[in-house]
C-alpha cells in the first residue's frame, strides 16, 4: 500500500516538473522582430501573407516587434530580427546600428536589404544629379537628405540572407523553421537555370527572350520563367557569375548592350559595379 | 531478321503493348518532351526531333522523397518512402537515352550503390525506341561513342511502315505475331565527330580556356545530360517541427558550392576546374572505373547551353 502512494507522489512530482519545464519553454520562445528601413515594405507583407501556416508559426514564436501590424513594440533583445530595405538615410543607419546591437541573428529580408535594390541604381549615375532631381524641392528637411544607398552588410554583420523582390513565402517559412530547430539553413546558391530546368521549362533564351537566368541566384523555384516572364535578377548575381559571357549571350540574341546592362543592374547595381571593377583589375594584371 | 508493322497499325500495336501500363512518349507541349500520356491521345505523339530532356527523370526524378520523418515517435523517427510501380512503356526514345540507362545502372543498379526507386523503375519499364535516321539534332555525335544495341524494341521508319527489331526476349515476345521482314537496321550517322582519346596528359592544356571563358556555370548541361546523376539530400520539417521528409534533388558539379564541405572549404573553386571535371568524369574517370564512357553522345549539353559550349571541339584539337 505504502509503495503505491509513494509511486503516486513521484508521478505527481514528475508532472509538476514537466509543467514548470513547459512554462519555462513558453517563456523562452524566440523573440522575433520585423523592422523596416528604406524600401517598399513589400517584403514585410510577404511574411504576413504566409496565411496557411502563420498562426501555427505565431504559436511558436514571440513576435515582439512588428510596427506594421502591432501597436506596442519592444525595442531590444531580439533573437532573430528581419530587416527589409536598404540603408538610404542617416536615420536608417542609426536605427540599423541600434537594432544590430540588441540582436542575436540579423536576417536581411528582400532584394534591397541583400543587394541594395532599385534605389542603389544611383551607384552607376551621378549621385548629386539624382538627388537634386528628386529632393531639390525640400532643401532644408534633414529627413530627405539621402546617403549613398547600400545593402545592410555594408554597415553591419548579416547572419542570413533572404533575397528576392518580394522574397519567397516558402523560403521565409523555411528560415523560421530552421531557426526554431537551431539549425542553419544554406542560402540557396544555384542558378535560376537549374531550377528552371528541373521544371523542364522551355528556355526563354532559346525563344529569344532576354532572360538573366544563367547569372542569377535561384531559390525562387524559377517563378518568373515558369510563367514566360524573363528573370530580371531580383535574387542577386551568383557569387561567381560570369558577366562577360552573360552579356555575350544576350548580344548573340540581338539585344542592345545598354538594355542588357539596364536589365542586369535593375536590382544589383552595386554587385554589378563590384564585378566590373574586379574584372578590370584582373584584365590589368 | 526483324518484323514489319504498317504505320496505320502503330496505335493498335502500342495500345496492346501498353495495356494496363503507363505509356511514356514524346509529345509537343510548347517544346517536345517525354510525358505520360493516354493511348487515346496517340495523335499527340511526335517522333520528329528529340526532346531536350532525356528519359532519366523517370528513373531518377528531379526531386523525390526518400524518408518520412516523424520526430515525435521516438521508436520510429523515420520511415522509408515506399513506391509502388505501375509498369511502364517508354515509346519513342532514342538509342542514346537507353544507353544512358546502361551507364546509370553501373551505379544505381549495382550492389554497392543500389537505389531502390531506380531499380524498381528499371525492372518495370519496357523500352521501345525509334532509330535516329536521320540524326535528330545537329549536335548529335553518338556515332563516335560506340553505343550498344540496348533496347526491348527498336523501330525504324520506312515511309509507310516500321521495321521492328527486338533487342531482348521480352521484346521478341511482343512482336512474335508480326510479319517477318528481311532488312538490316541502318546505322546512325552524325555530322559531328568526337575523336576519343586518353585525356590524362591534356589536363593542363590551354585549349580548355577558350570554352571555359564562355561558361556561365548555370548547370543546364548537367540537368539535360542523359547520364548526370549527382543529387543533394535535404531534410524539411513541417511547421509543427515534428513531421517532415527527407528528399533528394538533382545537383550540379558546375556550381561553386557543389564541393563545399563543413569548415567552408571548396575543392573546385575556380570555374575551369569545374568545367573540366564534368568532361573528365564523362570521358576519363568513369572509363577508368567501369570500362565505358559515361557520355552517350546525345549532344544535349551543347544544345541546352546558353553559349552552345562544345567540348568536342576542344578534345578534337588534341592531336
PDB file of N, CA and C in Angstrom, chain A residues 66-123:
ATOM      1  N   UNK A  66       6.866  44.441 -34.559  1.00  0.00           N
ATOM      2  CA  UNK A  66       6.438  44.412 -35.956  1.00  0.00           C
ATOM      3  C   UNK A  66       5.564  45.629 -36.168  1.00  0.00           C
ATOM      4  N   UNK A  67       6.182  46.788 -36.288  1.00  0.00           N
ATOM      5  CA  UNK A  67       5.414  48.041 -36.305  1.00  0.00           C
ATOM      6  C   UNK A  67       4.304  48.088 -37.354  1.00  0.00           C
ATOM      7  N   UNK A  68       4.406  47.274 -38.385  1.00  0.00           N
ATOM      8  CA  UNK A  68       3.357  47.335 -39.397  1.00  0.00           C
ATOM      9  C   UNK A  68       2.038  46.759 -38.894  1.00  0.00           C
ATOM     10  N   UNK A  69       2.099  45.730 -38.029  1.00  0.00           N
ATOM     11  CA  UNK A  69       0.853  45.094 -37.591  1.00  0.00           C
ATOM     12  C   UNK A  69       0.610  45.200 -36.094  1.00  0.00           C
ATOM     13  N   UNK A  70       1.585  45.750 -35.356  1.00  0.00           N
ATOM     14  CA  UNK A  70       1.426  45.793 -33.897  1.00  0.00           C
ATOM     15  C   UNK A  70       1.553  47.222 -33.393  1.00  0.00           C
ATOM     16  N   UNK A  71       0.786  47.494 -32.341  1.00  0.00           N
ATOM     17  CA  UNK A  71       0.866  48.839 -31.798  1.00  0.00           C
ATOM     18  C   UNK A  71       2.042  48.969 -30.840  1.00  0.00           C
ATOM     19  N   UNK A  72       2.162  47.931 -29.955  1.00  0.00           N
ATOM     20  CA  UNK A  72       3.226  48.017 -28.959  1.00  0.00           C
ATOM     21  C   UNK A  72       4.409  47.159 -29.368  1.00  0.00           C
ATOM     22  N   UNK A  73       5.546  47.777 -29.478  1.00  0.00           N
ATOM     23  CA  UNK A  73       6.717  47.074 -29.948  1.00  0.00           C
ATOM     24  C   UNK A  73       7.889  47.269 -29.012  1.00  0.00           C
ATOM     25  N   UNK A  74       8.565  46.162 -28.731  1.00  0.00           N
ATOM     26  CA  UNK A  74       9.745  46.252 -27.877  1.00  0.00           C
ATOM     27  C   UNK A  74      10.942  46.612 -28.737  1.00  0.00           C
ATOM     28  N   UNK A  75      11.838  47.323 -28.135  1.00  0.00           N
ATOM     29  CA  UNK A  75      12.936  47.860 -28.932  1.00  0.00           C
ATOM     30  C   UNK A  75      14.241  47.104 -28.774  1.00  0.00           C
ATOM     31  N   UNK A  76      14.240  46.062 -27.913  1.00  0.00           N
ATOM     32  CA  UNK A  76      15.516  45.374 -27.752  1.00  0.00           C
ATOM     33  C   UNK A  76      15.344  43.884 -27.470  1.00  0.00           C
ATOM     34  N   UNK A  77      16.489  43.185 -27.474  1.00  0.00           N
ATOM     35  CA  UNK A  77      16.509  41.769 -27.117  1.00  0.00           C
ATOM     36  C   UNK A  77      15.869  40.880 -28.147  1.00  0.00           C
ATOM     37  N   UNK A  78      16.198  41.075 -29.406  1.00  0.00           N
ATOM     38  CA  UNK A  78      15.646  40.185 -30.434  1.00  0.00           C
ATOM     39  C   UNK A  78      16.545  38.959 -30.580  1.00  0.00           C
ATOM     40  N   UNK A  79      15.913  37.788 -30.697  1.00  0.00           N
ATOM     41  CA  UNK A  79      16.697  36.611 -31.072  1.00  0.00           C
ATOM     42  C   UNK A  79      16.946  36.616 -32.573  1.00  0.00           C
ATOM     43  N   UNK A  80      15.868  36.863 -33.303  1.00  0.00           N
ATOM     44  CA  UNK A  80      16.006  36.981 -34.755  1.00  0.00           C
ATOM     45  C   UNK A  80      15.323  38.268 -35.179  1.00  0.00           C
ATOM     46  N   UNK A  81      16.049  39.057 -35.950  1.00  0.00           N
ATOM     47  CA  UNK A  81      15.451  40.291 -36.438  1.00  0.00           C
ATOM     48  C   UNK A  81      15.479  40.299 -37.964  1.00  0.00           C
ATOM     49  N   UNK A  82      14.296  40.474 -38.549  1.00  0.00           N
ATOM     50  CA  UNK A  82      14.221  40.616 -40.006  1.00  0.00           C
ATOM     51  C   UNK A  82      14.266  42.104 -40.321  1.00  0.00           C
ATOM     52  N   UNK A  83      15.166  42.484 -41.205  1.00  0.00           N
ATOM     53  CA  UNK A  83      15.193  43.881 -41.616  1.00  0.00           C
ATOM     54  C   UNK A  83      15.041  43.951 -43.124  1.00  0.00           C
ATOM     55  N   UNK A  84      14.086  44.751 -43.566  1.00  0.00           N
ATOM     56  CA  UNK A  84      13.909  44.938 -45.006  1.00  0.00           C
ATOM     57  C   UNK A  84      14.323  46.352 -45.383  1.00  0.00           C
ATOM     58  N   UNK A  85      14.644  46.531 -46.652  1.00  0.00           N
ATOM     59  CA  UNK A  85      15.023  47.849 -47.132  1.00  0.00           C
ATOM     60  C   UNK A  85      16.522  48.045 -47.121  1.00  0.00           C
ATOM     61  N   UNK A  86      16.962  49.097 -47.805  1.00  0.00           N
ATOM     62  CA  UNK A  86      18.402  49.370 -47.848  1.00  0.00           C
ATOM     63  C   UNK A  86      18.704  50.607 -47.012  1.00  0.00           C
ATOM     64  N   UNK A  87      19.951  50.732 -46.616  1.00  0.00           N
ATOM     65  CA  UNK A  87      20.363  51.902 -45.826  1.00  0.00           C
ATOM     66  C   UNK A  87      20.451  53.089 -46.775  1.00  0.00           C
ATOM     67  N   UNK A  88      19.512  54.049 -46.641  1.00  0.00           N
ATOM     68  CA  UNK A  88      19.488  55.141 -47.600  1.00  0.00           C
ATOM     69  C   UNK A  88      19.445  56.519 -46.945  1.00  0.00           C
ATOM     70  N   UNK A  89      19.380  56.539 -45.593  1.00  0.00           N
ATOM     71  CA  UNK A  89      19.407  57.846 -44.932  1.00  0.00           C
ATOM     72  C   UNK A  89      20.113  57.675 -43.593  1.00  0.00           C
ATOM     73  N   UNK A  90      20.479  58.785 -42.991  1.00  0.00           N
ATOM     74  CA  UNK A  90      21.173  58.724 -41.706  1.00  0.00           C
ATOM     75  C   UNK A  90      20.293  58.023 -40.669  1.00  0.00           C
ATOM     76  N   UNK A  91      18.980  58.306 -40.752  1.00  0.00           N
ATOM     77  CA  UNK A  91      18.043  57.707 -39.804  1.00  0.00           C
ATOM     78  C   UNK A  91      18.065  56.182 -39.923  1.00  0.00           C
ATOM     79  N   UNK A  92      18.080  55.703 -41.173  1.00  0.00           N
ATOM     80  CA  UNK A  92      18.153  54.259 -41.422  1.00  0.00           C
ATOM     81  C   UNK A  92      19.383  53.678 -40.740  1.00  0.00           C
ATOM     82  N   UNK A  93      20.495  54.344 -40.957  1.00  0.00           N
ATOM     83  CA  UNK A  93      21.763  53.843 -40.452  1.00  0.00           C
ATOM     84  C   UNK A  93      21.764  53.792 -38.925  1.00  0.00           C
ATOM     85  N   UNK A  94      21.274  54.879 -38.315  1.00  0.00           N
ATOM     86  CA  UNK A  94      21.230  54.925 -36.842  1.00  0.00           C
ATOM     87  C   UNK A  94      20.376  53.785 -36.304  1.00  0.00           C
ATOM     88  N   UNK A  95      19.190  53.611 -36.919  1.00  0.00           N
ATOM     89  CA  UNK A  95      18.294  52.536 -36.477  1.00  0.00           C
ATOM     90  C   UNK A  95      18.954  51.174 -36.618  1.00  0.00           C
ATOM     91  N   UNK A  96      19.567  50.956 -37.768  1.00  0.00           N
ATOM     92  CA  UNK A  96      20.152  49.646 -38.056  1.00  0.00           C
ATOM     93  C   UNK A  96      21.239  49.310 -37.037  1.00  0.00           C
ATOM     94  N   UNK A  97      22.105  50.284 -36.756  1.00  0.00           N
ATOM     95  CA  UNK A  97      23.193  50.036 -35.799  1.00  0.00           C
ATOM     96  C   UNK A  97      22.621  49.738 -34.412  1.00  0.00           C
ATOM     97  N   UNK A  98      21.559  50.471 -34.060  1.00  0.00           N
ATOM     98  CA  UNK A  98      20.925  50.283 -32.754  1.00  0.00           C
ATOM     99  C   UNK A  98      20.325  48.864 -32.656  1.00  0.00           C
ATOM    100  N   UNK A  99      19.614  48.469 -33.717  1.00  0.00           N
ATOM    101  CA  UNK A  99      18.984  47.130 -33.694  1.00  0.00           C
ATOM    102  C   UNK A  99      20.038  46.040 -33.648  1.00  0.00           C
ATOM    103  N   UNK A 100      21.072  46.211 -34.426  1.00  0.00           N
ATOM    104  CA  UNK A 100      22.085  45.160 -34.527  1.00  0.00           C
ATOM    105  C   UNK A 100      22.674  44.833 -33.160  1.00  0.00           C
ATOM    106  N   UNK A 101      22.888  45.858 -32.365  1.00  0.00           N
ATOM    107  CA  UNK A 101      23.485  45.653 -31.051  1.00  0.00           C
ATOM    108  C   UNK A 101      22.623  44.774 -30.159  1.00  0.00           C
ATOM    109  N   UNK A 102      21.312  44.828 -30.369  1.00  0.00           N
ATOM    110  CA  UNK A 102      20.391  44.113 -29.483  1.00  0.00           C
ATOM    111  C   UNK A 102      19.844  42.856 -30.124  1.00  0.00           C
ATOM    112  N   UNK A 103      20.528  42.365 -31.144  1.00  0.00           N
ATOM    113  CA  UNK A 103      20.009  41.224 -31.890  1.00  0.00           C
ATOM    114  C   UNK A 103      21.026  40.100 -31.947  1.00  0.00           C
ATOM    115  N   UNK A 104      20.488  38.849 -31.775  1.00  0.00           N
ATOM    116  CA  UNK A 104      21.400  37.712 -31.902  1.00  0.00           C
ATOM    117  C   UNK A 104      21.657  37.376 -33.362  1.00  0.00           C
ATOM    118  N   UNK A 105      20.568  37.289 -34.139  1.00  0.00           N
ATOM    119  CA  UNK A 105      20.742  36.957 -35.554  1.00  0.00           C
ATOM    120  C   UNK A 105      19.966  37.949 -36.405  1.00  0.00           C
ATOM    121  N   UNK A 106      20.668  38.544 -37.338  1.00  0.00           N
ATOM    122  CA  UNK A 106      20.031  39.523 -38.210  1.00  0.00           C
ATOM    123  C   UNK A 106      19.807  38.903 -39.586  1.00  0.00           C
ATOM    124  N   UNK A 107      18.562  39.000 -40.061  1.00  0.00           N
ATOM    125  CA  UNK A 107      18.248  38.452 -41.385  1.00  0.00           C
ATOM    126  C   UNK A 107      17.932  39.605 -42.322  1.00  0.00           C
ATOM    127  N   UNK A 108      18.674  39.649 -43.419  1.00  0.00           N
ATOM    128  CA  UNK A 108      18.379  40.664 -44.441  1.00  0.00           C
ATOM    129  C   UNK A 108      17.244  40.125 -45.288  1.00  0.00           C
ATOM    130  N   UNK A 109      16.136  40.856 -45.312  1.00  0.00           N
ATOM    131  CA  UNK A 109      14.934  40.364 -45.987  1.00  0.00           C
ATOM    132  C   UNK A 109      14.697  41.157 -47.273  1.00  0.00           C
ATOM    133  N   UNK A 110      14.784  40.472 -48.385  1.00  0.00           N
ATOM    134  CA  UNK A 110      14.440  41.104 -49.653  1.00  0.00           C
ATOM    135  C   UNK A 110      15.617  41.656 -50.420  1.00  0.00           C
ATOM    136  N   UNK A 111      15.334  42.006 -51.672  1.00  0.00           N
ATOM    137  CA  UNK A 111      16.387  42.445 -52.589  1.00  0.00           C
ATOM    138  C   UNK A 111      17.121  43.689 -52.077  1.00  0.00           C
ATOM    139  N   UNK A 112      16.374  44.655 -51.502  1.00  0.00           N
ATOM    140  CA  UNK A 112      17.015  45.904 -51.060  1.00  0.00           C
ATOM    141  C   UNK A 112      18.007  45.630 -49.933  1.00  0.00           C
ATOM    142  N   UNK A 113      17.580  44.834 -48.970  1.00  0.00           N
ATOM    143  CA  UNK A 113      18.434  44.561 -47.818  1.00  0.00           C
ATOM    144  C   UNK A 113      19.641  43.705 -48.202  1.00  0.00           C
ATOM    145  N   UNK A 114      19.449  42.823 -49.171  1.00  0.00           N
ATOM    146  CA  UNK A 114      20.536  41.910 -49.549  1.00  0.00           C
ATOM    147  C   UNK A 114      21.497  42.526 -50.555  1.00  0.00           C
ATOM    148  N   UNK A 115      20.964  43.237 -51.545  1.00  0.00           N
ATOM    149  CA  UNK A 115      21.826  43.718 -52.631  1.00  0.00           C
ATOM    150  C   UNK A 115      21.663  45.193 -52.940  1.00  0.00           C
ATOM    151  N   UNK A 116      20.840  45.892 -52.210  1.00  0.00           N
ATOM    152  CA  UNK A 116      20.695  47.326 -52.466  1.00  0.00           C
ATOM    153  C   UNK A 116      19.411  47.683 -53.183  1.00  0.00           C
ATOM    154  N   UNK A 117      18.926  46.779 -53.971  1.00  0.00           N
ATOM    155  CA  UNK A 117      17.643  47.006 -54.636  1.00  0.00           C
ATOM    156  C   UNK A 117      17.691  48.123 -55.661  1.00  0.00           C
ATOM    157  N   UNK A 118      16.495  48.548 -56.051  1.00  0.00           N
ATOM    158  CA  UNK A 118      16.411  49.547 -57.123  1.00  0.00           C
ATOM    159  C   UNK A 118      17.019  50.879 -56.739  1.00  0.00           C
ATOM    160  N   UNK A 119      16.881  51.232 -55.452  1.00  0.00           N
ATOM    161  CA  UNK A 119      17.391  52.561 -55.071  1.00  0.00           C
ATOM    162  C   UNK A 119      18.909  52.646 -55.147  1.00  0.00           C
ATOM    163  N   UNK A 120      19.568  51.503 -55.269  1.00  0.00           N
ATOM    164  CA  UNK A 120      21.023  51.560 -55.377  1.00  0.00           C
ATOM    165  C   UNK A 120      21.466  51.797 -56.821  1.00  0.00           C
ATOM    166  N   UNK A 121      20.502  51.974 -57.712  1.00  0.00           N
ATOM    167  CA  UNK A 121      20.840  52.255 -59.114  1.00  0.00           C
ATOM    168  C   UNK A 121      21.737  53.471 -59.252  1.00  0.00           C
ATOM    169  N   UNK A 122      21.639  54.388 -58.275  1.00  0.00           N
ATOM    170  CA  UNK A 122      22.413  55.624 -58.431  1.00  0.00           C
ATOM    171  C   UNK A 122      23.908  55.405 -58.269  1.00  0.00           C
ATOM    172  N   UNK A 123      24.307  54.200 -57.906  1.00  0.00           N
ATOM    173  CA  UNK A 123      25.736  53.903 -57.895  1.00  0.00           C
ATOM    174  C   UNK A 123      26.344  54.058 -59.277  1.00  0.00           C
TER     175      UNK A 123
END
